[in-house]
Short mmCIF file of C-alpha atoms in Angstrom, two decimals:
data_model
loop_
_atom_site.label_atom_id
_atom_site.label_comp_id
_atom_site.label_asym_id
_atom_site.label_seq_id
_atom_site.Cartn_x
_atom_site.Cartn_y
_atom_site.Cartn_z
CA UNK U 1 183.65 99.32 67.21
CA UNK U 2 183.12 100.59 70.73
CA UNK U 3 179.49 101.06 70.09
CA UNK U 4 178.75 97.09 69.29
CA UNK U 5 179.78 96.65 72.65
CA UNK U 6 177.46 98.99 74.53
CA UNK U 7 175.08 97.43 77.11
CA UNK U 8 172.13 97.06 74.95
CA UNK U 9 169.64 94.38 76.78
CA UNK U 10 167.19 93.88 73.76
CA UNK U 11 168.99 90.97 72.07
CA UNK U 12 171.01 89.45 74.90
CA UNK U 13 168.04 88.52 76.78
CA UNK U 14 167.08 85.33 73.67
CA UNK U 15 171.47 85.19 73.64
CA UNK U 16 171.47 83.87 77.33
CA UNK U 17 168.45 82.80 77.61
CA UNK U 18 168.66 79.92 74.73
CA UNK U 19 171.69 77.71 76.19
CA UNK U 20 169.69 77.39 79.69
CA UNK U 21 166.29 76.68 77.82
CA UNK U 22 168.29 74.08 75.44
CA UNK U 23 170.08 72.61 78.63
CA UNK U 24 166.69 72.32 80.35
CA UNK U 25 165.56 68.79 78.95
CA UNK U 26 168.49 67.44 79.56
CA UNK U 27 168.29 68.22 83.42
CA UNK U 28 164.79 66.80 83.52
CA UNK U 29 166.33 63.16 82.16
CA UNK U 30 168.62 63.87 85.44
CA UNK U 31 165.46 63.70 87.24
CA UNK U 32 163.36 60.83 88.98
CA UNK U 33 160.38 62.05 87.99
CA UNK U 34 157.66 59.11 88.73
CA UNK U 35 155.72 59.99 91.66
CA UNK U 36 155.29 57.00 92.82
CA UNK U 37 158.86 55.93 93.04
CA UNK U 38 161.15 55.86 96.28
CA UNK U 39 163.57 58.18 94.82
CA UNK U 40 161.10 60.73 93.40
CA UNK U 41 162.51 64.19 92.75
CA UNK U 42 166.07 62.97 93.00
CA UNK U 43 168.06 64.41 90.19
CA UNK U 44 171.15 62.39 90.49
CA UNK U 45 170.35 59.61 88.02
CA UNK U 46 173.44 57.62 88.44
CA UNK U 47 172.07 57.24 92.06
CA UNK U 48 168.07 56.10 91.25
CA UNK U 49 168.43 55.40 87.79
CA UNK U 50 172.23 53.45 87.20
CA UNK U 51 172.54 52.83 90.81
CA UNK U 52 176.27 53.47 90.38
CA UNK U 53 177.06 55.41 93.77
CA UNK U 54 175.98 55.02 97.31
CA UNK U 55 174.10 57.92 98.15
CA UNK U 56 172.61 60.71 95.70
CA UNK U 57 174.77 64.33 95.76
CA UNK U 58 172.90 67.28 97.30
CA UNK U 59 173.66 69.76 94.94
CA UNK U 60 172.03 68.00 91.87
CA UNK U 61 169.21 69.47 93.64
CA UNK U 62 169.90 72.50 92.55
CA UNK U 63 167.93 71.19 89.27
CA UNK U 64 164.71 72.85 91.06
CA UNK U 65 165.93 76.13 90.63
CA UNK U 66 166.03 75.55 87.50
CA UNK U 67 162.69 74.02 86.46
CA UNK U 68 161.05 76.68 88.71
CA UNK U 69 162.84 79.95 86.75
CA UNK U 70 161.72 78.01 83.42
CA UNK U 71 158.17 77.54 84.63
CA UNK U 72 158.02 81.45 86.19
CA UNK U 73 160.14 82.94 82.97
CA UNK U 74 158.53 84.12 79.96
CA UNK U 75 160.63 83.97 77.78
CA UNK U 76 162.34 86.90 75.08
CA UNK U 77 158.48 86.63 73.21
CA UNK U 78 156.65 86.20 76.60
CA UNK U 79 155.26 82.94 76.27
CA UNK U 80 156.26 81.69 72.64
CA UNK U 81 159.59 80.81 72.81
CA UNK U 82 160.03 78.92 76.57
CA UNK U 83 158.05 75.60 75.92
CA UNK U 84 157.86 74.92 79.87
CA UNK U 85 156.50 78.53 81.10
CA UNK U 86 153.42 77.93 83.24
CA UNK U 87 153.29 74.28 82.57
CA UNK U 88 151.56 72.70 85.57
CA UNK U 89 153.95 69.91 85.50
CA UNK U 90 157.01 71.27 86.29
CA UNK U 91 155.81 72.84 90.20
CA UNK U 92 155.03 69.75 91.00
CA UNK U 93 157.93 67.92 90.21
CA UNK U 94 159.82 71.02 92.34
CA UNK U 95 158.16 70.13 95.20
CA UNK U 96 158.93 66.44 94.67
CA UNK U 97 162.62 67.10 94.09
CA UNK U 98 162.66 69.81 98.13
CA UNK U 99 160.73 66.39 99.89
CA UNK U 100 163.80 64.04 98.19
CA UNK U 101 166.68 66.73 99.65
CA UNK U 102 164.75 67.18 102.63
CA UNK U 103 164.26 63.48 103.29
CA UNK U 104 168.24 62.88 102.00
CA UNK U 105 170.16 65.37 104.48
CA UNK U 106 172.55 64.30 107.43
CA UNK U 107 170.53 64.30 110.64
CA UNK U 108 172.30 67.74 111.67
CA UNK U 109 170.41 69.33 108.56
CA UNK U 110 173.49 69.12 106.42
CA UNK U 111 174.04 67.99 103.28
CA UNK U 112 176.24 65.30 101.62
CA UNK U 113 178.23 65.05 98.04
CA UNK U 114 180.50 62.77 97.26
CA UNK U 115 180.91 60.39 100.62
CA UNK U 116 178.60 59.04 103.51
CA UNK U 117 178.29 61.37 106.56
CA UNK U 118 180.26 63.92 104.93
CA UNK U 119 178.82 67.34 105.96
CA UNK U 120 179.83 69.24 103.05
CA UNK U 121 179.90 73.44 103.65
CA UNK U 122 179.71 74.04 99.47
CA UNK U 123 176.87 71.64 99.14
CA UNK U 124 174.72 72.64 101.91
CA UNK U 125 174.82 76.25 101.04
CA UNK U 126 174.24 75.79 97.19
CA UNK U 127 171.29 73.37 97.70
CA UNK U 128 170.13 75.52 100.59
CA UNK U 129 170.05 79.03 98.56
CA UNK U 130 168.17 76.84 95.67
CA UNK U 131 165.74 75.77 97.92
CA UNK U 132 164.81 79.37 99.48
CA UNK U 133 164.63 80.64 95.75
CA UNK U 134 162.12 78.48 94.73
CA UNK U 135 160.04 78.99 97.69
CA UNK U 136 159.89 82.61 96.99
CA UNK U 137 159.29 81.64 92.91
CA UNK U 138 156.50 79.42 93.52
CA UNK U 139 155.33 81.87 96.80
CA UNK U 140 156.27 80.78 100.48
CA UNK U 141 153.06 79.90 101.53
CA UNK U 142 152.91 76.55 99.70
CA UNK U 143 156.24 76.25 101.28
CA UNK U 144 155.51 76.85 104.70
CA UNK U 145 156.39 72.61 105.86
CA UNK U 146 159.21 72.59 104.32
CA UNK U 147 160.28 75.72 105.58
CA UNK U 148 159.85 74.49 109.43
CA UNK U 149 161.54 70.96 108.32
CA UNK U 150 164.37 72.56 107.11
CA UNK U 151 165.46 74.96 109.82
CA UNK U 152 167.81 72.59 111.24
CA UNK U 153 170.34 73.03 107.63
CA UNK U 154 169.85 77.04 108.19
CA UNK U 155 171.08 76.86 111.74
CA UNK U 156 173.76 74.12 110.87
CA UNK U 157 174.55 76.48 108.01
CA UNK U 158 175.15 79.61 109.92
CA UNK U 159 177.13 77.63 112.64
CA UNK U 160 179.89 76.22 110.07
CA UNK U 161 181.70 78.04 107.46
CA UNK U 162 184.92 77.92 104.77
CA UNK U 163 186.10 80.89 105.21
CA UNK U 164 189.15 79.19 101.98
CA UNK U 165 186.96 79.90 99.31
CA UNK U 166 184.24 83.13 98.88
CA UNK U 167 181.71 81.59 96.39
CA UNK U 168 180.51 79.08 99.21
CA UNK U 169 180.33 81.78 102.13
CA UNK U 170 178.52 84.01 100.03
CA UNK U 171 175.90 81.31 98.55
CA UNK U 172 175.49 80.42 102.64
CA UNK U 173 174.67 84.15 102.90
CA UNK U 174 172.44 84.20 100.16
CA UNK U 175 170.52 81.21 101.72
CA UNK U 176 170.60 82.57 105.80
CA UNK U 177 169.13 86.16 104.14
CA UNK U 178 166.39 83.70 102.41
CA UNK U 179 165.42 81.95 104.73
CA UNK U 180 165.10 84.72 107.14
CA UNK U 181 162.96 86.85 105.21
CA UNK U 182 160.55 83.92 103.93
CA UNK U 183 160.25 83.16 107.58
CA UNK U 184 160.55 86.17 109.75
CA UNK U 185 163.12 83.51 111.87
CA UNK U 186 165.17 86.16 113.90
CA UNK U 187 167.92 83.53 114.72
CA UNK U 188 168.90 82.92 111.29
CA UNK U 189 168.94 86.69 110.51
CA UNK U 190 171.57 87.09 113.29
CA UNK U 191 173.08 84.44 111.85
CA UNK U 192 173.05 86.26 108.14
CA UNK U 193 174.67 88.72 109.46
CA UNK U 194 177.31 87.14 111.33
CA UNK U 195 177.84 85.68 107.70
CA UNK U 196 177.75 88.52 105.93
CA UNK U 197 180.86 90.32 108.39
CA UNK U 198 182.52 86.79 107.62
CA UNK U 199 182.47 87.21 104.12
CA UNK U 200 182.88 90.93 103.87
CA UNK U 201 186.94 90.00 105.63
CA UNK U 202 187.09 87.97 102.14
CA UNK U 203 187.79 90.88 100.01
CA UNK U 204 190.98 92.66 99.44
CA UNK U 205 191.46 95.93 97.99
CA UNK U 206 191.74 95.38 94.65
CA UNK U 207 187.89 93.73 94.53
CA UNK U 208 189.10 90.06 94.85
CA UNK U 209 186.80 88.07 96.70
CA UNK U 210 189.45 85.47 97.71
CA UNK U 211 189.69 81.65 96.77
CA UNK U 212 192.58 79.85 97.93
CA UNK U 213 194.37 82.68 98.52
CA UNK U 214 193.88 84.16 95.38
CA UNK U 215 191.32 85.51 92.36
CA UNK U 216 189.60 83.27 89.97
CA UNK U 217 187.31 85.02 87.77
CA UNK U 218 184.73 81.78 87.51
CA UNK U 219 184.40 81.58 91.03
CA UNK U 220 184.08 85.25 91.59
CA UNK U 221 181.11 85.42 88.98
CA UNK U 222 179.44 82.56 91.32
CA UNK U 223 180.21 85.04 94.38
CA UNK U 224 179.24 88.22 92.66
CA UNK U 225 175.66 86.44 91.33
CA UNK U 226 175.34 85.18 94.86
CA UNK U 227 175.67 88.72 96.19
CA UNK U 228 173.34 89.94 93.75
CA UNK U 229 170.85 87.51 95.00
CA UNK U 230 171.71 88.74 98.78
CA UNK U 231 170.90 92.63 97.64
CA UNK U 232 167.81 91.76 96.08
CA UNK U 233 166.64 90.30 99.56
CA UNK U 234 167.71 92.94 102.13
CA UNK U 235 168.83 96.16 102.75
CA UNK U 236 170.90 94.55 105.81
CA UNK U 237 174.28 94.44 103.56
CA UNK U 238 175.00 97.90 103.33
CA UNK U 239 178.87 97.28 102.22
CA UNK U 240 177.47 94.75 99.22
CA UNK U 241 176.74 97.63 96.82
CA UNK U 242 180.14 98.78 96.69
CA UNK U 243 182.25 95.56 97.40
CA UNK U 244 180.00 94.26 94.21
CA UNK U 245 181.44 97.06 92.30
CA UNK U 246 184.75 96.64 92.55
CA UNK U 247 184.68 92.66 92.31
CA UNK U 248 182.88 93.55 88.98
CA UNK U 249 185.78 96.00 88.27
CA UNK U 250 188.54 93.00 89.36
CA UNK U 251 187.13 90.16 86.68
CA UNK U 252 186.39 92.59 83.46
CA UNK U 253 189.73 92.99 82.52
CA UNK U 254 190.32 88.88 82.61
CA UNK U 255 187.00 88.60 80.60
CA UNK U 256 188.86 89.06 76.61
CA UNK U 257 187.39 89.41 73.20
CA UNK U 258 184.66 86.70 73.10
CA UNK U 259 184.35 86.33 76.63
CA UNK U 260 187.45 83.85 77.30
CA UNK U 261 189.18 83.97 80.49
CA UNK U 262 193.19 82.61 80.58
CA UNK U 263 192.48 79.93 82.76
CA UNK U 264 195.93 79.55 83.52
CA UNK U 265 195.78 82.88 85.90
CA UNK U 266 192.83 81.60 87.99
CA UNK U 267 193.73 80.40 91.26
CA UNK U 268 191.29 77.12 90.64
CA UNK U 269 191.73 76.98 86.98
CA UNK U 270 188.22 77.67 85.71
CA UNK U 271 187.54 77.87 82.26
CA UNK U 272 184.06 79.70 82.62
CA UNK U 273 182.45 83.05 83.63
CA UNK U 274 178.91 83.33 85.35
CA UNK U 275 177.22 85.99 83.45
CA UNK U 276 174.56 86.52 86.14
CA UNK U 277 175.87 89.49 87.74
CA UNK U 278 177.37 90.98 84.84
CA UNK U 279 174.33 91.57 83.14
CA UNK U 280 172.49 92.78 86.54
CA UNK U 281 175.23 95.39 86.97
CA UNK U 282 175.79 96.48 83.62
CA UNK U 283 178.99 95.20 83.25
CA UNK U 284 180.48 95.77 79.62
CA UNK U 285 181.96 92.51 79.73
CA UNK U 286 178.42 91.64 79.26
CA UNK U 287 178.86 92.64 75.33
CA UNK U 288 182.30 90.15 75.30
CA UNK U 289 180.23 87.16 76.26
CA UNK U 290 177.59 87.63 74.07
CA UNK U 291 179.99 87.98 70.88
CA UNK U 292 181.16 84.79 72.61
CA UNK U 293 177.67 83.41 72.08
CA UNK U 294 176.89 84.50 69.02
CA UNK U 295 180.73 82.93 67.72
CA UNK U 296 179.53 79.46 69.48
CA UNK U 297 182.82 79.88 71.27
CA UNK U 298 181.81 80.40 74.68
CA UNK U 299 181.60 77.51 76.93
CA UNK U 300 177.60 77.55 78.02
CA UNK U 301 175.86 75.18 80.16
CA UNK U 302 175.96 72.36 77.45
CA UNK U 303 179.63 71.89 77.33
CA UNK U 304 179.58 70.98 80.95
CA UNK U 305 179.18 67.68 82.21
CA UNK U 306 176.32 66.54 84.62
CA UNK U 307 177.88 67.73 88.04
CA UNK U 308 178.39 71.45 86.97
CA UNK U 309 175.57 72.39 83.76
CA UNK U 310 172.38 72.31 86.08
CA UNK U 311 174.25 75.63 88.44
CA UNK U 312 175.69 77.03 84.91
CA UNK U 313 172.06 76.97 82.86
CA UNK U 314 170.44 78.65 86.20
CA UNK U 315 172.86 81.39 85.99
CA UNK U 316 172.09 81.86 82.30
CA UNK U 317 168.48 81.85 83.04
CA UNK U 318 168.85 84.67 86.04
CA UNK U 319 171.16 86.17 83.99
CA UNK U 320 168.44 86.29 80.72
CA UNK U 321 165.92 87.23 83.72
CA UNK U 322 167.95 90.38 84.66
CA UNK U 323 168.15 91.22 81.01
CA UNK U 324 164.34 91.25 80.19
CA UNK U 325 162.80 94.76 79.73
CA UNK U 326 160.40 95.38 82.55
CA UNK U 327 163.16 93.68 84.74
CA UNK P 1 167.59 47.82 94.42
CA UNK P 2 169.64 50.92 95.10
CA UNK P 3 173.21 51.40 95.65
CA UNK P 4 174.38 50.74 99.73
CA UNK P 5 177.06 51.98 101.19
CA UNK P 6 177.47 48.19 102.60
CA UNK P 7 176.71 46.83 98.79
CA UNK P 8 179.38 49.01 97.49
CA UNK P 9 182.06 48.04 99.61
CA UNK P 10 181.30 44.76 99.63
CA UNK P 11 181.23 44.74 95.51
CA UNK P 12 184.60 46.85 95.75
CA UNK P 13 186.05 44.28 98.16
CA UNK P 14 185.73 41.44 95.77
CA UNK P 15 186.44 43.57 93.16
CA UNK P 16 189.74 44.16 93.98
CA UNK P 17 190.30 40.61 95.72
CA UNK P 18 188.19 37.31 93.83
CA UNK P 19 188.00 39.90 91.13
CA UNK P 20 191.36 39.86 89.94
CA UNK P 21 190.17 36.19 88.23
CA UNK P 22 188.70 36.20 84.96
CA UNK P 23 186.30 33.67 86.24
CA UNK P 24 185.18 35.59 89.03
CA UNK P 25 184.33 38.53 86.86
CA UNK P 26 182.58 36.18 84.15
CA UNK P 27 180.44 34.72 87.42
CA UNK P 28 179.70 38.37 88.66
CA UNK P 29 178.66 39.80 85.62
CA UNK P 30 176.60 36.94 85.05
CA UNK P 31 174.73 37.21 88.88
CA UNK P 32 174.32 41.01 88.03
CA UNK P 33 173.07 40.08 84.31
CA UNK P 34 170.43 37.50 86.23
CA UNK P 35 169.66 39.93 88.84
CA UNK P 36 169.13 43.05 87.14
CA UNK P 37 168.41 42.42 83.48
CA UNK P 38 166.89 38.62 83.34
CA UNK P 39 164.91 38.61 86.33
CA UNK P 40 162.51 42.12 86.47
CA UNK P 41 159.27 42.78 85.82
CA UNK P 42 158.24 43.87 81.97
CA UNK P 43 157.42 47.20 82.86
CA UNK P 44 159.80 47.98 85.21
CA UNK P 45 162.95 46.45 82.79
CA UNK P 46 166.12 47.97 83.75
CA UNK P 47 167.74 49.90 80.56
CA UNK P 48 170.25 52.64 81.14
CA UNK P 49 168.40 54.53 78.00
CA UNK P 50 165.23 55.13 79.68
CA UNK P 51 162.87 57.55 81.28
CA UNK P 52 165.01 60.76 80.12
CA UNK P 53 162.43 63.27 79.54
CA UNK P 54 159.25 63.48 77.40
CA UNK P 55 157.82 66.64 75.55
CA UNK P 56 154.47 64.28 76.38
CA UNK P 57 154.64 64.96 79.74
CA UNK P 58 154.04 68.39 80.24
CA UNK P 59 150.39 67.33 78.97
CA UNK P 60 148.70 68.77 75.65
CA UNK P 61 149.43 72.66 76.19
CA UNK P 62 153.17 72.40 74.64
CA UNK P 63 152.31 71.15 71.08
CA UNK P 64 150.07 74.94 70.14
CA UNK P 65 152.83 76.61 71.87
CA UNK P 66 155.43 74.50 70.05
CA UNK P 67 153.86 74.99 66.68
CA UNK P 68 153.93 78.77 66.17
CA UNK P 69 155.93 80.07 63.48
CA UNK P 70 158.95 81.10 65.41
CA UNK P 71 159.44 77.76 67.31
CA UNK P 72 159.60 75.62 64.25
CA UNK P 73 162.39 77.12 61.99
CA UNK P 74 159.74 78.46 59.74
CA UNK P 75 159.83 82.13 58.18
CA UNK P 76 157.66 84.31 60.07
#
């Protein structure tokens, strides 16, 4: 029935929204949240908690994002549904878990992973467009130290690149275009847009924003939510409208009956789709993922394992975000 | 005591060396037993099931909000 599968926001909003709000808890456990500890704010607890690896991973940072959408986001009955909207608690431990990345990053302003000095492209620009969204969430001007403290990752980040995979270049442009509009910092918007020409050579005609030298739907739902991001936050990107379009137009075909993607033709072999974008563009692969949701078929950020649910569940959340009403 | 990067090599270097005897692995795990079980503080016991999150921590606000009809599984 083509008309079940019309984009029709109302229900989807609670659909996407409940995975990321179940998944939230869970990321909170990930988190050293005693303020008077050493490792306060970390969020990789087999670093502070089972002391089972050498340094902590950057992008488990990311979990700051996601505390700060929860506390800013209503929820589907504005209020009644999202236990952690506009609870005091959960700013504070977002500031707490900026000072522990701040405090943790190379002395470059880079960011590390998996190994000791490593100066890691993907993690730096993931942690780094985190950060700048939850300054503008919880408003700039409470975020004004760690703003100046963390210039140095901005300007590291606009000097290196990957130009292999899409998804990381366009999360580094989503993070140059933050920070220069929180901060005004002319460098780093020459910088953006240095980026954004880099990333813009990624595409191919057929919409592919390229990873490995090829398409992979996952990855290009990270790209195109990044990108959405970017558009929401200038006016600089004037190819993004239509380069968003077609890398839409590329991954709805792959996206079959109850949202499943053949894995098997993705150039990295991922198994999931990013609904972020989809549901900020309209997409009627939207509708797919959503039967997926209501079948309990799809994977959602609760199948995934501690490294990947925190970016997954923040995706869900922007995505439930997009979806609201007066959005 | 957090993980080093000197403490892990060091642990992987006997690991894979002095390790390889049973009794070296008996003697390790009971210096790491000692160290980080036996000999902490009460309150600051080491137990790989703690401090995940508490609903009590968000302070008294949750519990109305949590109440309501529609967050409970009741009929509304």
């Amino acid at each position: 029935m083509p008309e079940a599968h019309a984009f029709a926001p109302a229900g989807l909003e609670a659909l996407f929204a409940a995975p990321a709000l179940a998944t939230l808890p869970r990321v909170l456990g990930f988190m050293d949240r005693d303020p008077g500890s050493p490792t306060f704010g970390c969020c990789d607890r087999a670093y502070w908690h089972y002391r089972l690896t050498d340094l902590p991973n950057s992008r488990a940072q990311e979990a700051g994002l996601l505390l700060a959408l929860a506390w800013a986001y209503p929820g589907p009955k504005s209020g009644e549904d999202n236990l952690f909207y506009g609870q005091d608690a959960l700013p504070q431990w977002v500031r707490g878990v900026w000072s522990h990345w701040l405090a943790s990053r190379n002395a470059d302003g880079s960011t590390r992973e998996i190994y000791p000095f490593e100066r890691s492209f993907c993690a730096t620009s993931f942690s780094s467009a985190a950060f700048v969204e939850c300054a503008r969430l919880l408003g700039a001007d409470g975020f004004e130290r760690e703003l100046r403290q963390a210039e140095s990752t901005f300007l590291w980040l606009g000097s290196n690149a990957n130009p292999d995979v899409a998804n990381q270049m366009a999360a580094s442009l989503h993070a140059l275009h933050g920070y220069a509009a929180l901060t005004g910092d002319g460098r780093i918007r020459r910088l953006a847009r240095e980026r954004g020409e880099a990333l813009r050579r990624l595409t191919d005609a057929s919409g592919t924003f390229v990873e490995y030298g090829g398409l992979d739907v996952g990855y290009q739902t990270i790209t195109l939510s990044s990108l959405t991001s970017v558009m929401a936050l200038t006016a600089d990107e004037a190819w993004l409208p239509e380069a968003v379009a077609k890398g839409l137009a590329a991954v709805e075909p792959r996206i079959g009956e109850l949202g499943h993607v053949d894995w098997r033709g993705n150039s990295r072999r991922t198994q999931y789709v990013y609904p972020r974008a989809l549901a900020a563009h309209q997409s009627p692969a939207l509708a797919r993922l959503a039967d997926g949701l209501r079948a309990r078929t799809l994977p959602t950020p609760c199948w995934l394992d501690d490294r990947y649910t925190t970016a997954f569940a923040v995706d869900y959340l922007l995505a439930a975000t997009e979806l609201r009403p007066c959005s | 005591m957090l993980m080093s990067t000197p403490k892990l090599v060091a642990l992987r270097l006997y690991n894979i060396t002095l390790g390889r005897f049973e009794v070296c692995t008996r003697l390790l795990r009971k210096a790491l037993v000692w160290r980080y079980v036996k000999n902490m503080e009460p309150g600051a016991r080491y137990s790989p099931t703690s401090k995940f999150f508490d609903m009590s921590e968000l302070g008294a606000g949750w519990r109305a909000r949590a109440a309501r009809p529609g967050n409970t599984g009741e009929s509304r």
